[in-house]
């Protein structure tokens, strides 16, 4: 079955920012722009997920979230994708396995906020994910210290790149990860839903 995927030139480094984007907001846009710059990425793909296995309540319809993401993030090097819905998975490890199989010419980097790193050990096959692709962690509002001393950070301490080498993250094999501090914004999808500004 042919999947709808953006074009990737051989050797390009593609940052993958996964999430429910329920709704997308300027915080997502900011960490995307910072990731392009700080990790030396050629592209960033937003992988809008069908749903988060760690959340009991499902998100808004994926078509609405994809449309909102495309409206918010209009950037020549950023692509919005429903790839997980296309392949029928909600698990990052399976998504990465399939992308690497379909696009062997690409170098993928998984992107996440520092808040996600703190709970990353609860993800399905979390150690496999770190061993499959480099991981770029961007500090967002919240407790940075809990991320720096998380279980994932401890287990993969020797694979951590210094912040000064962040642009090299996608140029070498996994496991390798890098934590960078960025100017922070306070938006959150949870607050936008509570405010009623996301009518779903």
PDB file of C-alpha atoms in Angstrom:
ATOM      1  CA  UNK A   1       0.000   0.000   0.000  1.00  0.00           C
ATOM      2  CA  UNK A   2       1.463   3.413  -0.944  1.00  0.00           C
ATOM      3  CA  UNK A   3       1.609   5.841   1.974  1.00  0.00           C
ATOM      4  CA  UNK A   4       1.419   9.612   1.732  1.00  0.00           C
ATOM      5  CA  UNK A   5       4.812  10.822   2.945  1.00  0.00           C
ATOM      6  CA  UNK A   6       6.809  13.997   2.280  1.00  0.00           C
ATOM      7  CA  UNK A   7       9.779  13.834  -0.084  1.00  0.00           C
ATOM      8  CA  UNK A   8      13.138  13.088   1.529  1.00  0.00           C
ATOM      9  CA  UNK A   9      16.465  13.540  -0.265  1.00  0.00           C
ATOM     10  CA  UNK A  10      19.220  11.041   0.579  1.00  0.00           C
ATOM     11  CA  UNK A  11      20.962  11.896   3.839  1.00  0.00           C
ATOM     12  CA  UNK A  12      18.431  14.478   5.008  1.00  0.00           C
ATOM     13  CA  UNK A  13      17.920  14.731   8.769  1.00  0.00           C
ATOM     14  CA  UNK A  14      14.216  14.695   9.625  1.00  0.00           C
ATOM     15  CA  UNK A  15      12.951  15.708  13.045  1.00  0.00           C
ATOM     16  CA  UNK A  16       9.765  13.931  14.127  1.00  0.00           C
ATOM     17  CA  UNK A  17       7.466  15.709  16.565  1.00  0.00           C
ATOM     18  CA  UNK A  18       4.701  13.340  17.584  1.00  0.00           C
ATOM     19  CA  UNK A  19       1.592  14.095  19.570  1.00  0.00           C
ATOM     20  CA  UNK A  20      -2.151  14.475  19.605  1.00  0.00           C
ATOM     21  CA  UNK A  21      -1.971  18.225  18.776  1.00  0.00           C
ATOM     22  CA  UNK A  22      -5.370  18.613  20.459  1.00  0.00           C
ATOM     23  CA  UNK A  23      -5.153  21.480  19.632  1.00  0.00           C
ATOM     24  CA  UNK A  24      -1.855  22.596  18.071  1.00  0.00           C
ATOM     25  CA  UNK A  25      -0.558  25.876  19.494  1.00  0.00           C
ATOM     26  CA  UNK A  26       2.318  28.355  19.330  1.00  0.00           C
ATOM     27  CA  UNK A  27       4.343  26.305  21.801  1.00  0.00           C
ATOM     28  CA  UNK A  28       4.474  23.487  19.232  1.00  0.00           C
ATOM     29  CA  UNK A  29       5.483  25.985  16.561  1.00  0.00           C
ATOM     30  CA  UNK A  30       8.217  27.449  18.735  1.00  0.00           C
ATOM     31  CA  UNK A  31       9.886  24.156  19.626  1.00  0.00           C
ATOM     32  CA  UNK A  32       9.715  23.205  15.933  1.00  0.00           C
ATOM     33  CA  UNK A  33      11.559  26.353  14.832  1.00  0.00           C
ATOM     34  CA  UNK A  34      14.102  25.904  17.621  1.00  0.00           C
ATOM     35  CA  UNK A  35      14.613  22.234  16.739  1.00  0.00           C
ATOM     36  CA  UNK A  36      15.325  23.084  13.092  1.00  0.00           C
ATOM     37  CA  UNK A  37      18.011  25.498  14.232  1.00  0.00           C
ATOM     38  CA  UNK A  38      19.466  23.802  17.285  1.00  0.00           C
ATOM     39  CA  UNK A  39      19.663  20.241  15.915  1.00  0.00           C
ATOM     40  CA  UNK A  40      20.629  21.120  12.331  1.00  0.00           C
ATOM     41  CA  UNK A  41      17.520  19.508  10.851  1.00  0.00           C
ATOM     42  CA  UNK A  42      16.545  19.630   7.185  1.00  0.00           C
ATOM     43  CA  UNK A  43      12.848  19.122   7.919  1.00  0.00           C
ATOM     44  CA  UNK A  44      10.462  18.607  10.831  1.00  0.00           C
ATOM     45  CA  UNK A  45       7.381  16.437  10.500  1.00  0.00           C
ATOM     46  CA  UNK A  46       4.483  16.781  12.888  1.00  0.00           C
ATOM     47  CA  UNK A  47       3.097  13.273  13.345  1.00  0.00           C
ATOM     48  CA  UNK A  48      -0.494  13.875  14.399  1.00  0.00           C
ATOM     49  CA  UNK A  49      -1.451  10.724  16.284  1.00  0.00           C
ATOM     50  CA  UNK A  50      -4.811   8.948  16.213  1.00  0.00           C
ATOM     51  CA  UNK A  51      -4.727   9.011  20.025  1.00  0.00           C
ATOM     52  CA  UNK A  52      -2.400   8.787  23.011  1.00  0.00           C
ATOM     53  CA  UNK A  53      -2.373   5.273  24.570  1.00  0.00           C
ATOM     54  CA  UNK A  54      -1.531   6.855  27.954  1.00  0.00           C
ATOM     55  CA  UNK A  55      -4.687   9.026  27.953  1.00  0.00           C
ATOM     56  CA  UNK A  56      -8.120   7.580  28.679  1.00  0.00           C
ATOM     57  CA  UNK A  57     -10.086  10.168  26.704  1.00  0.00           C
ATOM     58  CA  UNK A  58      -9.689  10.308  22.923  1.00  0.00           C
ATOM     59  CA  UNK A  59      -8.783  13.534  21.080  1.00  0.00           C
ATOM     60  CA  UNK A  60     -10.752  15.545  18.525  1.00  0.00           C
ATOM     61  CA  UNK A  61     -11.166  14.000  15.046  1.00  0.00           C
ATOM     62  CA  UNK A  62      -7.781  13.659  13.361  1.00  0.00           C
ATOM     63  CA  UNK A  63      -8.883  15.548  10.234  1.00  0.00           C
ATOM     64  CA  UNK A  64      -9.680  18.601  12.390  1.00  0.00           C
ATOM     65  CA  UNK A  65      -6.344  18.408  14.189  1.00  0.00           C
ATOM     66  CA  UNK A  66      -4.381  18.028  10.943  1.00  0.00           C
ATOM     67  CA  UNK A  67      -6.209  20.990   9.402  1.00  0.00           C
ATOM     68  CA  UNK A  68      -5.566  23.138  12.491  1.00  0.00           C
ATOM     69  CA  UNK A  69      -1.882  22.156  12.484  1.00  0.00           C
ATOM     70  CA  UNK A  70      -1.482  23.086   8.809  1.00  0.00           C
ATOM     71  CA  UNK A  71      -3.196  26.415   9.428  1.00  0.00           C
ATOM     72  CA  UNK A  72      -0.927  27.200  12.379  1.00  0.00           C
ATOM     73  CA  UNK A  73       2.431  25.932  11.094  1.00  0.00           C
ATOM     74  CA  UNK A  74       2.987  27.306   7.600  1.00  0.00           C
ATOM     75  CA  UNK A  75       6.718  26.752   7.091  1.00  0.00           C
ATOM     76  CA  UNK A  76       8.548  25.444   3.993  1.00  0.00           C
ATOM     77  CA  UNK A  77      10.540  22.909   6.025  1.00  0.00           C
ATOM     78  CA  UNK A  78       7.696  21.654   8.215  1.00  0.00           C
ATOM     79  CA  UNK A  79       5.286  18.929   7.095  1.00  0.00           C
ATOM     80  CA  UNK A  80       2.072  17.831   8.824  1.00  0.00           C
ATOM     81  CA  UNK A  81       1.395  14.100   8.558  1.00  0.00           C
ATOM     82  CA  UNK A  82      -1.256  11.587   9.648  1.00  0.00           C
ATOM     83  CA  UNK A  83       1.145   8.704   9.008  1.00  0.00           C
ATOM     84  CA  UNK A  84       0.215   6.844  12.198  1.00  0.00           C
ATOM     85  CA  UNK A  85      -3.430   6.804  11.141  1.00  0.00           C
ATOM     86  CA  UNK A  86      -2.368   5.557   7.698  1.00  0.00           C
ATOM     87  CA  UNK A  87      -0.462   2.589   9.132  1.00  0.00           C
ATOM     88  CA  UNK A  88      -2.912   1.966  11.984  1.00  0.00           C
ATOM     89  CA  UNK A  89      -0.668   2.340  15.027  1.00  0.00           C
ATOM     90  CA  UNK A  90      -0.534   4.550  18.111  1.00  0.00           C
ATOM     91  CA  UNK A  91       2.906   3.439  19.266  1.00  0.00           C
ATOM     92  CA  UNK A  92       6.060   5.397  18.501  1.00  0.00           C
ATOM     93  CA  UNK A  93       8.343   2.353  18.244  1.00  0.00           C
ATOM     94  CA  UNK A  94       6.173   0.862  15.495  1.00  0.00           C
ATOM     95  CA  UNK A  95       5.958   4.227  13.711  1.00  0.00           C
ATOM     96  CA  UNK A  96       9.749   4.577  13.685  1.00  0.00           C
ATOM     97  CA  UNK A  97      10.269   1.004  12.501  1.00  0.00           C
ATOM     98  CA  UNK A  98       7.919   1.574   9.571  1.00  0.00           C
ATOM     99  CA  UNK A  99       9.433   4.953   8.629  1.00  0.00           C
ATOM    100  CA  UNK A 100      12.955   3.539   8.644  1.00  0.00           C
ATOM    101  CA  UNK A 101      11.805   0.684   6.425  1.00  0.00           C
ATOM    102  CA  UNK A 102      10.002   2.977   3.948  1.00  0.00           C
ATOM    103  CA  UNK A 103      12.633   5.746   3.882  1.00  0.00           C
ATOM    104  CA  UNK A 104      16.068   4.169   4.407  1.00  0.00           C
ATOM    105  CA  UNK A 105      17.727   7.224   2.852  1.00  0.00           C
ATOM    106  CA  UNK A 106      16.586   9.458   5.749  1.00  0.00           C
ATOM    107  CA  UNK A 107      18.141  10.123   9.132  1.00  0.00           C
ATOM    108  CA  UNK A 108      15.365  10.494  11.715  1.00  0.00           C
ATOM    109  CA  UNK A 109      15.538  12.337  15.038  1.00  0.00           C
ATOM    110  CA  UNK A 110      12.733  12.005  17.583  1.00  0.00           C
ATOM    111  CA  UNK A 111      11.797  15.341  19.175  1.00  0.00           C
ATOM    112  CA  UNK A 112      10.116  15.866  22.513  1.00  0.00           C
ATOM    113  CA  UNK A 113       9.603  18.439  25.206  1.00  0.00           C
ATOM    114  CA  UNK A 114      11.394  18.025  28.513  1.00  0.00           C
ATOM    115  CA  UNK A 115       8.052  17.218  30.153  1.00  0.00           C
ATOM    116  CA  UNK A 116       7.755  14.106  27.965  1.00  0.00           C
ATOM    117  CA  UNK A 117      11.263  12.942  28.835  1.00  0.00           C
ATOM    118  CA  UNK A 118      10.304  12.859  32.525  1.00  0.00           C
ATOM    119  CA  UNK A 119       7.676  10.194  31.825  1.00  0.00           C
ATOM    120  CA  UNK A 120       9.264   8.568  28.788  1.00  0.00           C
ATOM    121  CA  UNK A 121       9.957   5.287  30.615  1.00  0.00           C
ATOM    122  CA  UNK A 122       6.188   4.643  30.605  1.00  0.00           C
ATOM    123  CA  UNK A 123       6.080   4.578  26.774  1.00  0.00           C
ATOM    124  CA  UNK A 124       5.799   1.240  24.982  1.00  0.00           C
ATOM    125  CA  UNK A 125       9.303  -0.094  24.135  1.00  0.00           C
ATOM    126  CA  UNK A 126      10.890   3.159  25.304  1.00  0.00           C
ATOM    127  CA  UNK A 127      14.427   1.774  25.372  1.00  0.00           C
ATOM    128  CA  UNK A 128      14.020   0.468  21.824  1.00  0.00           C
ATOM    129  CA  UNK A 129      12.992   3.960  20.686  1.00  0.00           C
ATOM    130  CA  UNK A 130      16.188   5.511  22.069  1.00  0.00           C
ATOM    131  CA  UNK A 131      18.236   2.775  20.394  1.00  0.00           C
ATOM    132  CA  UNK A 132      16.452   3.270  17.042  1.00  0.00           C
ATOM    133  CA  UNK A 133      16.898   7.018  16.516  1.00  0.00           C
ATOM    134  CA  UNK A 134      18.670   9.972  18.157  1.00  0.00           C
ATOM    135  CA  UNK A 135      16.433  11.968  20.512  1.00  0.00           C
ATOM    136  CA  UNK A 136      16.332  15.758  20.776  1.00  0.00           C
ATOM    137  CA  UNK A 137      14.842  17.147  23.995  1.00  0.00           C
ATOM    138  CA  UNK A 138      13.711  20.769  24.196  1.00  0.00           C
ATOM    139  CA  UNK A 139      13.068  22.438  27.539  1.00  0.00           C
ATOM    140  CA  UNK A 140       9.486  23.677  27.881  1.00  0.00           C
ATOM    141  CA  UNK A 141       7.539  25.201  30.778  1.00  0.00           C
ATOM    142  CA  UNK A 142       7.617  22.898  33.780  1.00  0.00           C
ATOM    143  CA  UNK A 143      10.221  21.159  35.907  1.00  0.00           C
ATOM    144  CA  UNK A 144      13.430  20.811  33.906  1.00  0.00           C
ATOM    145  CA  UNK A 145      15.127  19.017  36.756  1.00  0.00           C
ATOM    146  CA  UNK A 146      12.667  16.104  36.651  1.00  0.00           C
ATOM    147  CA  UNK A 147      13.615  15.579  32.996  1.00  0.00           C
ATOM    148  CA  UNK A 148      17.363  15.834  33.589  1.00  0.00           C
ATOM    149  CA  UNK A 149      17.192  13.224  36.345  1.00  0.00           C
ATOM    150  CA  UNK A 150      14.504  11.031  34.775  1.00  0.00           C
ATOM    151  CA  UNK A 151      14.863   7.263  34.436  1.00  0.00           C
ATOM    152  CA  UNK A 152      15.570   7.634  30.698  1.00  0.00           C
ATOM    153  CA  UNK A 153      18.301  10.217  31.349  1.00  0.00           C
ATOM    154  CA  UNK A 154      19.940   7.909  33.910  1.00  0.00           C
ATOM    155  CA  UNK A 155      19.760   4.741  31.789  1.00  0.00           C
ATOM    156  CA  UNK A 156      21.197   6.503  28.728  1.00  0.00           C
ATOM    157  CA  UNK A 157      23.535   8.904  30.541  1.00  0.00           C
ATOM    158  CA  UNK A 158      26.575   7.855  28.488  1.00  0.00           C
ATOM    159  CA  UNK A 159      24.733   8.484  25.207  1.00  0.00           C
ATOM    160  CA  UNK A 160      24.058  12.144  25.989  1.00  0.00           C
ATOM    161  CA  UNK A 161      25.601  14.803  23.740  1.00  0.00           C
ATOM    162  CA  UNK A 162      26.684  18.108  25.195  1.00  0.00           C
ATOM    163  CA  UNK A 163      24.406  21.024  24.330  1.00  0.00           C
ATOM    164  CA  UNK A 164      27.271  22.635  22.391  1.00  0.00           C
ATOM    165  CA  UNK A 165      27.235  19.619  20.018  1.00  0.00           C
ATOM    166  CA  UNK A 166      23.474  19.694  19.439  1.00  0.00           C
ATOM    167  CA  UNK A 167      23.791  20.233  15.663  1.00  0.00           C
ATOM    168  CA  UNK A 168      25.587  16.889  15.403  1.00  0.00           C
ATOM    169  CA  UNK A 169      22.685  14.946  16.913  1.00  0.00           C
ATOM    170  CA  UNK A 170      21.346  13.534  13.647  1.00  0.00           C
ATOM    171  CA  UNK A 171      24.762  12.845  12.155  1.00  0.00           C
ATOM    172  CA  UNK A 172      25.595   9.770  14.203  1.00  0.00           C
ATOM    173  CA  UNK A 173      24.043   6.476  15.250  1.00  0.00           C
ATOM    174  CA  UNK A 174      21.632   5.915  18.102  1.00  0.00           C
ATOM    175  CA  UNK A 175      21.590   5.757  21.017  1.00  0.00           C
ATOM    176  CA  UNK A 176      22.405   9.426  21.388  1.00  0.00           C
ATOM    177  CA  UNK A 177      20.346  12.256  22.822  1.00  0.00           C
ATOM    178  CA  UNK A 178      20.710  15.933  23.559  1.00  0.00           C
ATOM    179  CA  UNK A 179      18.910  18.315  25.916  1.00  0.00           C
ATOM    180  CA  UNK A 180      18.745  21.986  24.918  1.00  0.00           C
ATOM    181  CA  UNK A 181      17.275  24.968  26.719  1.00  0.00           C
ATOM    182  CA  UNK A 182      15.063  27.254  24.627  1.00  0.00           C
ATOM    183  CA  UNK A 183      13.026  30.417  25.316  1.00  0.00           C
ATOM    184  CA  UNK A 184       9.814  29.151  26.818  1.00  0.00           C
ATOM    185  CA  UNK A 185       6.158  29.817  26.067  1.00  0.00           C
ATOM    186  CA  UNK A 186       3.285  28.997  28.388  1.00  0.00           C
ATOM    187  CA  UNK A 187       0.637  27.662  25.990  1.00  0.00           C
ATOM    188  CA  UNK A 188      -0.668  24.154  26.487  1.00  0.00           C
ATOM    189  CA  UNK A 189      -3.282  22.094  24.682  1.00  0.00           C
ATOM    190  CA  UNK A 190      -4.922  21.289  28.020  1.00  0.00           C
ATOM    191  CA  UNK A 191      -5.429  24.975  28.844  1.00  0.00           C
ATOM    192  CA  UNK A 192      -6.736  25.729  25.351  1.00  0.00           C
ATOM    193  CA  UNK A 193      -9.323  22.969  25.679  1.00  0.00           C
ATOM    194  CA  UNK A 194     -10.385  24.223  29.109  1.00  0.00           C
ATOM    195  CA  UNK A 195     -10.706  27.795  27.825  1.00  0.00           C
ATOM    196  CA  UNK A 196     -13.207  26.771  25.160  1.00  0.00           C
ATOM    197  CA  UNK A 197     -11.020  28.157  22.348  1.00  0.00           C
ATOM    198  CA  UNK A 198     -10.799  24.646  20.855  1.00  0.00           C
ATOM    199  CA  UNK A 199     -14.424  23.664  20.142  1.00  0.00           C
ATOM    200  CA  UNK A 200     -14.058  19.881  20.349  1.00  0.00           C
TER     201      UNK A 200
END
